[in-house]
Tab-separated table of N, CA and C in Angstrom:
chain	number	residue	atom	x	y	z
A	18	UNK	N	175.511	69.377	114.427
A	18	UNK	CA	176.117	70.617	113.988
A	18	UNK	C	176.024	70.693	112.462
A	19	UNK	N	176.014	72.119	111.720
A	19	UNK	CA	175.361	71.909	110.875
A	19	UNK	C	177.087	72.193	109.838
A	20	UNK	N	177.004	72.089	108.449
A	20	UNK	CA	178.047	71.969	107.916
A	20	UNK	C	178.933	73.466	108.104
A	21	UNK	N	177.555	74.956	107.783
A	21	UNK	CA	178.231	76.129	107.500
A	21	UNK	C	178.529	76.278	109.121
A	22	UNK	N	178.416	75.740	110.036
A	22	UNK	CA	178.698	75.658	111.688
A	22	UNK	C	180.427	75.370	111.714
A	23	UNK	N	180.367	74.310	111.170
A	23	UNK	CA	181.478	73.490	111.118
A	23	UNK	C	183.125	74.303	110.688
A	24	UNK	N	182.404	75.137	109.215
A	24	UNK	CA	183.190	75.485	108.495
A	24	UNK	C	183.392	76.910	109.054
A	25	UNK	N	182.218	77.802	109.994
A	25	UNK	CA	182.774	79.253	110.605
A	25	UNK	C	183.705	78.814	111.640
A	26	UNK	N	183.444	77.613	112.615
A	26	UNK	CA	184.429	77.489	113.762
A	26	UNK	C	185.925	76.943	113.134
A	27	UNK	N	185.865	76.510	112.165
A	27	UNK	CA	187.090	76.111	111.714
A	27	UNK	C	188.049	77.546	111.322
A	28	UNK	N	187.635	78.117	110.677
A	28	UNK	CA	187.633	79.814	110.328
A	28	UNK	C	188.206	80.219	111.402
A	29	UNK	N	187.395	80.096	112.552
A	29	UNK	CA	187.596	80.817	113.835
A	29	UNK	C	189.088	80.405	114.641
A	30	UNK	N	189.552	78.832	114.340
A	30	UNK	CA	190.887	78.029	114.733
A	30	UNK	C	191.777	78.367	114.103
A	31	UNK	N	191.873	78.808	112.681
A	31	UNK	CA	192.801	79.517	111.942
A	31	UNK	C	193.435	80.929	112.482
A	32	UNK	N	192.429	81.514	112.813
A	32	UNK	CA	192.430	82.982	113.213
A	32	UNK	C	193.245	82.648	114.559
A	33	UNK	N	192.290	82.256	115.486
A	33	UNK	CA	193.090	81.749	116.865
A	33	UNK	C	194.042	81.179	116.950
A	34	UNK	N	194.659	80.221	116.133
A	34	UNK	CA	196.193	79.470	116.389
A	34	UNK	C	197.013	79.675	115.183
A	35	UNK	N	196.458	81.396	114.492
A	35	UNK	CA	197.504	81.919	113.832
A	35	UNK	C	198.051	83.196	115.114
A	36	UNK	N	197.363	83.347	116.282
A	36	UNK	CA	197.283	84.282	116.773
A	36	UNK	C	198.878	83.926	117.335
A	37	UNK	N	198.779	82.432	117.983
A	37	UNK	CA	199.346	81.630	119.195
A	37	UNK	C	200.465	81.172	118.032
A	38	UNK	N	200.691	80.678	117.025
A	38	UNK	CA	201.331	79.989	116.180
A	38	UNK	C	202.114	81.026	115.320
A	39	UNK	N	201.759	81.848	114.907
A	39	UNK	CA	202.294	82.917	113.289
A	39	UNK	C	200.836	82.577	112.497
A	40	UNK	N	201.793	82.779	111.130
A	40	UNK	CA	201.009	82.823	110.307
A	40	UNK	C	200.863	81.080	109.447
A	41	UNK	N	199.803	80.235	108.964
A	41	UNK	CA	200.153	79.114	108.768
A	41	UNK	C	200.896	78.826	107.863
A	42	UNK	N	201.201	79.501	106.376
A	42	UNK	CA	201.874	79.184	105.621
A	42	UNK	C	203.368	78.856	106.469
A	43	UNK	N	203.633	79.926	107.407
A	43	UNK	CA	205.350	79.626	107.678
A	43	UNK	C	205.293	78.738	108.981
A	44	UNK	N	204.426	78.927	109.579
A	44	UNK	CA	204.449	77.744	110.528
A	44	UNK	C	204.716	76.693	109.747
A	45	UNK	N	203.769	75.882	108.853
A	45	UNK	CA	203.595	74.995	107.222
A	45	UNK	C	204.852	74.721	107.042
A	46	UNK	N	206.008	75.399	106.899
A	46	UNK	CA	207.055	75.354	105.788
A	46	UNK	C	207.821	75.162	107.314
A	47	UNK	N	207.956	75.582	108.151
A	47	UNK	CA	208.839	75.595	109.488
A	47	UNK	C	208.757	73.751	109.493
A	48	UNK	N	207.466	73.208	109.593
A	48	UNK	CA	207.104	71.922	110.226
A	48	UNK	C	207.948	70.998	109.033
A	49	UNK	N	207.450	71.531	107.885
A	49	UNK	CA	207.566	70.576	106.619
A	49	UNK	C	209.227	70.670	107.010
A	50	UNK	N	209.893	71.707	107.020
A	50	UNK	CA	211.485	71.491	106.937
A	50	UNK	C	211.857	70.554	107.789
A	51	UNK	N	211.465	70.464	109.228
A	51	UNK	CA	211.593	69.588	110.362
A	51	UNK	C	211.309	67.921	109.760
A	52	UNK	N	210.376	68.029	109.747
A	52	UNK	CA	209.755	66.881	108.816
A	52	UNK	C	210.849	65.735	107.841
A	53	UNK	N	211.188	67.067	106.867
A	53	UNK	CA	211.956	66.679	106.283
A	53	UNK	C	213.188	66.497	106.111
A	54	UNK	N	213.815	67.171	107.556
A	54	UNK	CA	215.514	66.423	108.117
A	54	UNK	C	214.802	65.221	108.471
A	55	UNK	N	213.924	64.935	109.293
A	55	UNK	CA	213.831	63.860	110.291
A	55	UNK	C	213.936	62.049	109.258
A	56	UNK	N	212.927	62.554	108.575
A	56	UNK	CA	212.541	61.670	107.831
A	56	UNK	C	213.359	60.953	106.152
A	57	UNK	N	214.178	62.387	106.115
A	57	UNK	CA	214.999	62.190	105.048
A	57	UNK	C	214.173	61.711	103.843
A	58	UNK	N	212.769	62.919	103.560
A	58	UNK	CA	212.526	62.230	102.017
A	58	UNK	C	211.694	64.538	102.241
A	59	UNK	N	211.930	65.129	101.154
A	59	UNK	CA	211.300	66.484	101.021
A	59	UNK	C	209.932	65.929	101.340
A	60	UNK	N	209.510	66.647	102.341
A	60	UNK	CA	207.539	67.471	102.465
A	60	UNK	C	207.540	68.923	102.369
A	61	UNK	N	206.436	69.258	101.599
A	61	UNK	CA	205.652	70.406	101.245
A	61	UNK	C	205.202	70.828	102.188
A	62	UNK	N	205.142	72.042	102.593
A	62	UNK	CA	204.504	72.861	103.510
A	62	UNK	C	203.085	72.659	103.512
A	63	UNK	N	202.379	72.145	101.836
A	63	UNK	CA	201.008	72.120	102.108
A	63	UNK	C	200.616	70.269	102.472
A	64	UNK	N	201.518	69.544	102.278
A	64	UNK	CA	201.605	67.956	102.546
A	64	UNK	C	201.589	68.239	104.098
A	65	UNK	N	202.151	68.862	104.930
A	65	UNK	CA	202.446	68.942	106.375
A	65	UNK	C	200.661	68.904	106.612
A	66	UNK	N	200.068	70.475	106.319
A	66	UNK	CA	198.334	70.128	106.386
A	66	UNK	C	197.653	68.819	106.101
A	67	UNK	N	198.133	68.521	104.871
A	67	UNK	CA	196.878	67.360	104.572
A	67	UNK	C	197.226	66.054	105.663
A	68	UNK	N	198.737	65.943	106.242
A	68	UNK	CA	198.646	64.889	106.949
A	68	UNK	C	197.967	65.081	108.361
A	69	UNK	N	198.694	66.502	108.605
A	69	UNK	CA	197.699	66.865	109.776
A	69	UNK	C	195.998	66.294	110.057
A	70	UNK	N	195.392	66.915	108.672
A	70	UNK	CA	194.139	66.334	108.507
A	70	UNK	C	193.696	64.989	108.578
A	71	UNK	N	194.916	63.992	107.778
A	71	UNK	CA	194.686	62.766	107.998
A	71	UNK	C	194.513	62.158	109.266
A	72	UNK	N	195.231	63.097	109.955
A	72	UNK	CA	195.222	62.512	111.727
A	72	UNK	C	193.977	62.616	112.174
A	73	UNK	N	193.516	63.877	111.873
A	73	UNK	CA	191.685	63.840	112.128
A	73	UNK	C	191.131	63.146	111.538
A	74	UNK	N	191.409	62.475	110.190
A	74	UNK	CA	190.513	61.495	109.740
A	74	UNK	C	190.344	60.054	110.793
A	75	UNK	N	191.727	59.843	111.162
A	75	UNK	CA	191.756	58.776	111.891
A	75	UNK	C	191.094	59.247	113.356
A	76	UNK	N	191.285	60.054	113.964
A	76	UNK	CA	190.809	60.025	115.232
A	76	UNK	C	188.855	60.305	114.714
A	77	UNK	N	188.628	60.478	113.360
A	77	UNK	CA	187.088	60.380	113.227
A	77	UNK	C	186.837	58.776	113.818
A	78	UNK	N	187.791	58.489	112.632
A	78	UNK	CA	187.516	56.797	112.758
A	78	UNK	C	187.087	56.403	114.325
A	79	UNK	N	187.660	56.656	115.021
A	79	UNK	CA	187.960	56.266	116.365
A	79	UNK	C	186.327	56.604	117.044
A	80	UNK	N	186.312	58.002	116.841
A	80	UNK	CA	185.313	58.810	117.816
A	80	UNK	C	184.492	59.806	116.748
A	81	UNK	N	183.316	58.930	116.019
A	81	UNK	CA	182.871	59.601	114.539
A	81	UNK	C	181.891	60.944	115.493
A	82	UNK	N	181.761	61.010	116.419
A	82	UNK	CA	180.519	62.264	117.029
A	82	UNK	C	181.435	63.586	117.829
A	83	UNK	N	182.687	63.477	118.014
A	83	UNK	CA	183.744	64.342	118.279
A	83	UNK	C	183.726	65.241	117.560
A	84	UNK	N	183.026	66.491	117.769
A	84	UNK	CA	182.908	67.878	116.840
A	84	UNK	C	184.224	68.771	116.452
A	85	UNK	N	184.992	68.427	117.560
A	85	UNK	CA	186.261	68.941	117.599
A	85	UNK	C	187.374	68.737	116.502
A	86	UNK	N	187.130	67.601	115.746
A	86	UNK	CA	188.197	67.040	114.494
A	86	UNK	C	187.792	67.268	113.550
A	87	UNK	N	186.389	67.180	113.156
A	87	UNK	CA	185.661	68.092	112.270
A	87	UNK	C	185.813	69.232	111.595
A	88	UNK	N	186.165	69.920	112.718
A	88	UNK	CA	186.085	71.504	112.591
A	88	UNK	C	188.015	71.688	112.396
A	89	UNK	N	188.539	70.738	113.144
A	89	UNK	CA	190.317	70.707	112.829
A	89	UNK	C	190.196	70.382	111.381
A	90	UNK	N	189.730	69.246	110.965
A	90	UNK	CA	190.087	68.734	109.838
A	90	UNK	C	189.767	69.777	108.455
A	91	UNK	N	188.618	70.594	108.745
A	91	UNK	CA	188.301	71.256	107.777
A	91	UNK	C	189.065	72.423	107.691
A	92	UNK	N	189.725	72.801	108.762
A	92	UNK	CA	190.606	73.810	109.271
A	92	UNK	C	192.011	73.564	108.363
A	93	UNK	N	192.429	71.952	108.544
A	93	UNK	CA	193.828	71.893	108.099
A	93	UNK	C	193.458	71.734	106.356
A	94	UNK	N	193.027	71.189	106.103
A	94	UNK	CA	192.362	70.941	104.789
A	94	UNK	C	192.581	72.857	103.801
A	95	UNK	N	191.583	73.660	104.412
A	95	UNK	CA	191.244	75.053	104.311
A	95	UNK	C	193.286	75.586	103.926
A	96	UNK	N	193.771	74.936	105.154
A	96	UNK	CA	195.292	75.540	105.551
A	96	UNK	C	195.923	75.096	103.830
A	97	UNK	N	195.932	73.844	103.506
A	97	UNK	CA	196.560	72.891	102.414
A	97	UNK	C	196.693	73.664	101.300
A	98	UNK	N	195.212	74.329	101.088
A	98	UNK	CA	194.381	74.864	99.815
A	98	UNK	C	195.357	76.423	100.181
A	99	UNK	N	195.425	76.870	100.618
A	99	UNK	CA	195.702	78.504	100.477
A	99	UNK	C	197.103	78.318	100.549
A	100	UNK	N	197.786	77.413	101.459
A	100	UNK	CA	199.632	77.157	101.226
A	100	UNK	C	200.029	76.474	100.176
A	101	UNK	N	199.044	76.071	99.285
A	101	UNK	CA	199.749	75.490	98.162
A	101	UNK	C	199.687	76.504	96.698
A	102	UNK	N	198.882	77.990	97.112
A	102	UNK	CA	198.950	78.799	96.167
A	102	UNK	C	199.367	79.608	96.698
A	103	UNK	N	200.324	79.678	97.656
A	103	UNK	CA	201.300	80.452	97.784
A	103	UNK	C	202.672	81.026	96.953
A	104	UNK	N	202.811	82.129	97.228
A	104	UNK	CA	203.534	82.880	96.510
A	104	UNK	C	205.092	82.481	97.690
A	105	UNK	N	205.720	81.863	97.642
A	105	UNK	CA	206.954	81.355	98.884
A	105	UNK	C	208.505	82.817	98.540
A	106	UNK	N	208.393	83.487	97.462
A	106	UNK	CA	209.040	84.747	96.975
A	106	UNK	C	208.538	85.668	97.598
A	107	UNK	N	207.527	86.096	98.390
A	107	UNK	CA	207.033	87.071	98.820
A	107	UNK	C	206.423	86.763	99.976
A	108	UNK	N	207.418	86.295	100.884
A	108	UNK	CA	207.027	86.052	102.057
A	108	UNK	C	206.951	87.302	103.504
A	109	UNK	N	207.483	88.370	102.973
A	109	UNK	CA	206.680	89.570	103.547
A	109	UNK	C	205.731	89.713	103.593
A	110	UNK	N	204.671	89.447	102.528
A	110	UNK	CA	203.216	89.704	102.880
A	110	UNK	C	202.846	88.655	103.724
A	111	UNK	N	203.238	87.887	104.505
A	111	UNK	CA	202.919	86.896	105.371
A	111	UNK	C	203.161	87.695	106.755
């Protein structure tokens, strides 16, 4: 699979499990709050993504020809980058 392959289907998982999910920034900030009773130390709405991603890094590890984590990982990664220049005051336009 080729990289710009990789990066439209990832595109395409955003769209689709913002459909099923909301929108990711507040999904993001929903998880991170959870997160952060559980664990008792603050996470970032965009830290919630990158660990997400890390999980795909590891299940690469595991299963490096799995197209499916690929396309997650670049997905949550994509998520990190746009929730961390978020505007969290103007969460109507969400």
């Amino acid at each position: 699979m080729k990289a710009n392959e990789i990066l439209d289907e990832a595109k395409g998982l955003i769209l689709d499990r913002g459909a099923d999910y909301g929108t990711p920034a507040i999904n993001h900030l929903r998880i991170a709050r959870l997160w952060s009773s559980y664990l008792d130390v603050q996470i970032e709405p965009n830290q919630v993504a990158i660990c997400m991603a890390l999980v795909k890094v590891a299940r690469i590890q595991e299963s490096p020809h799995h197209e499916d984590s690929y396309k997650d990982c670049a997905a949550y990664i994509a998520i990190a980058g746009q929730i961390a220049s978020t505007d969290w005051d103007d969460l109507d336009s969400y």
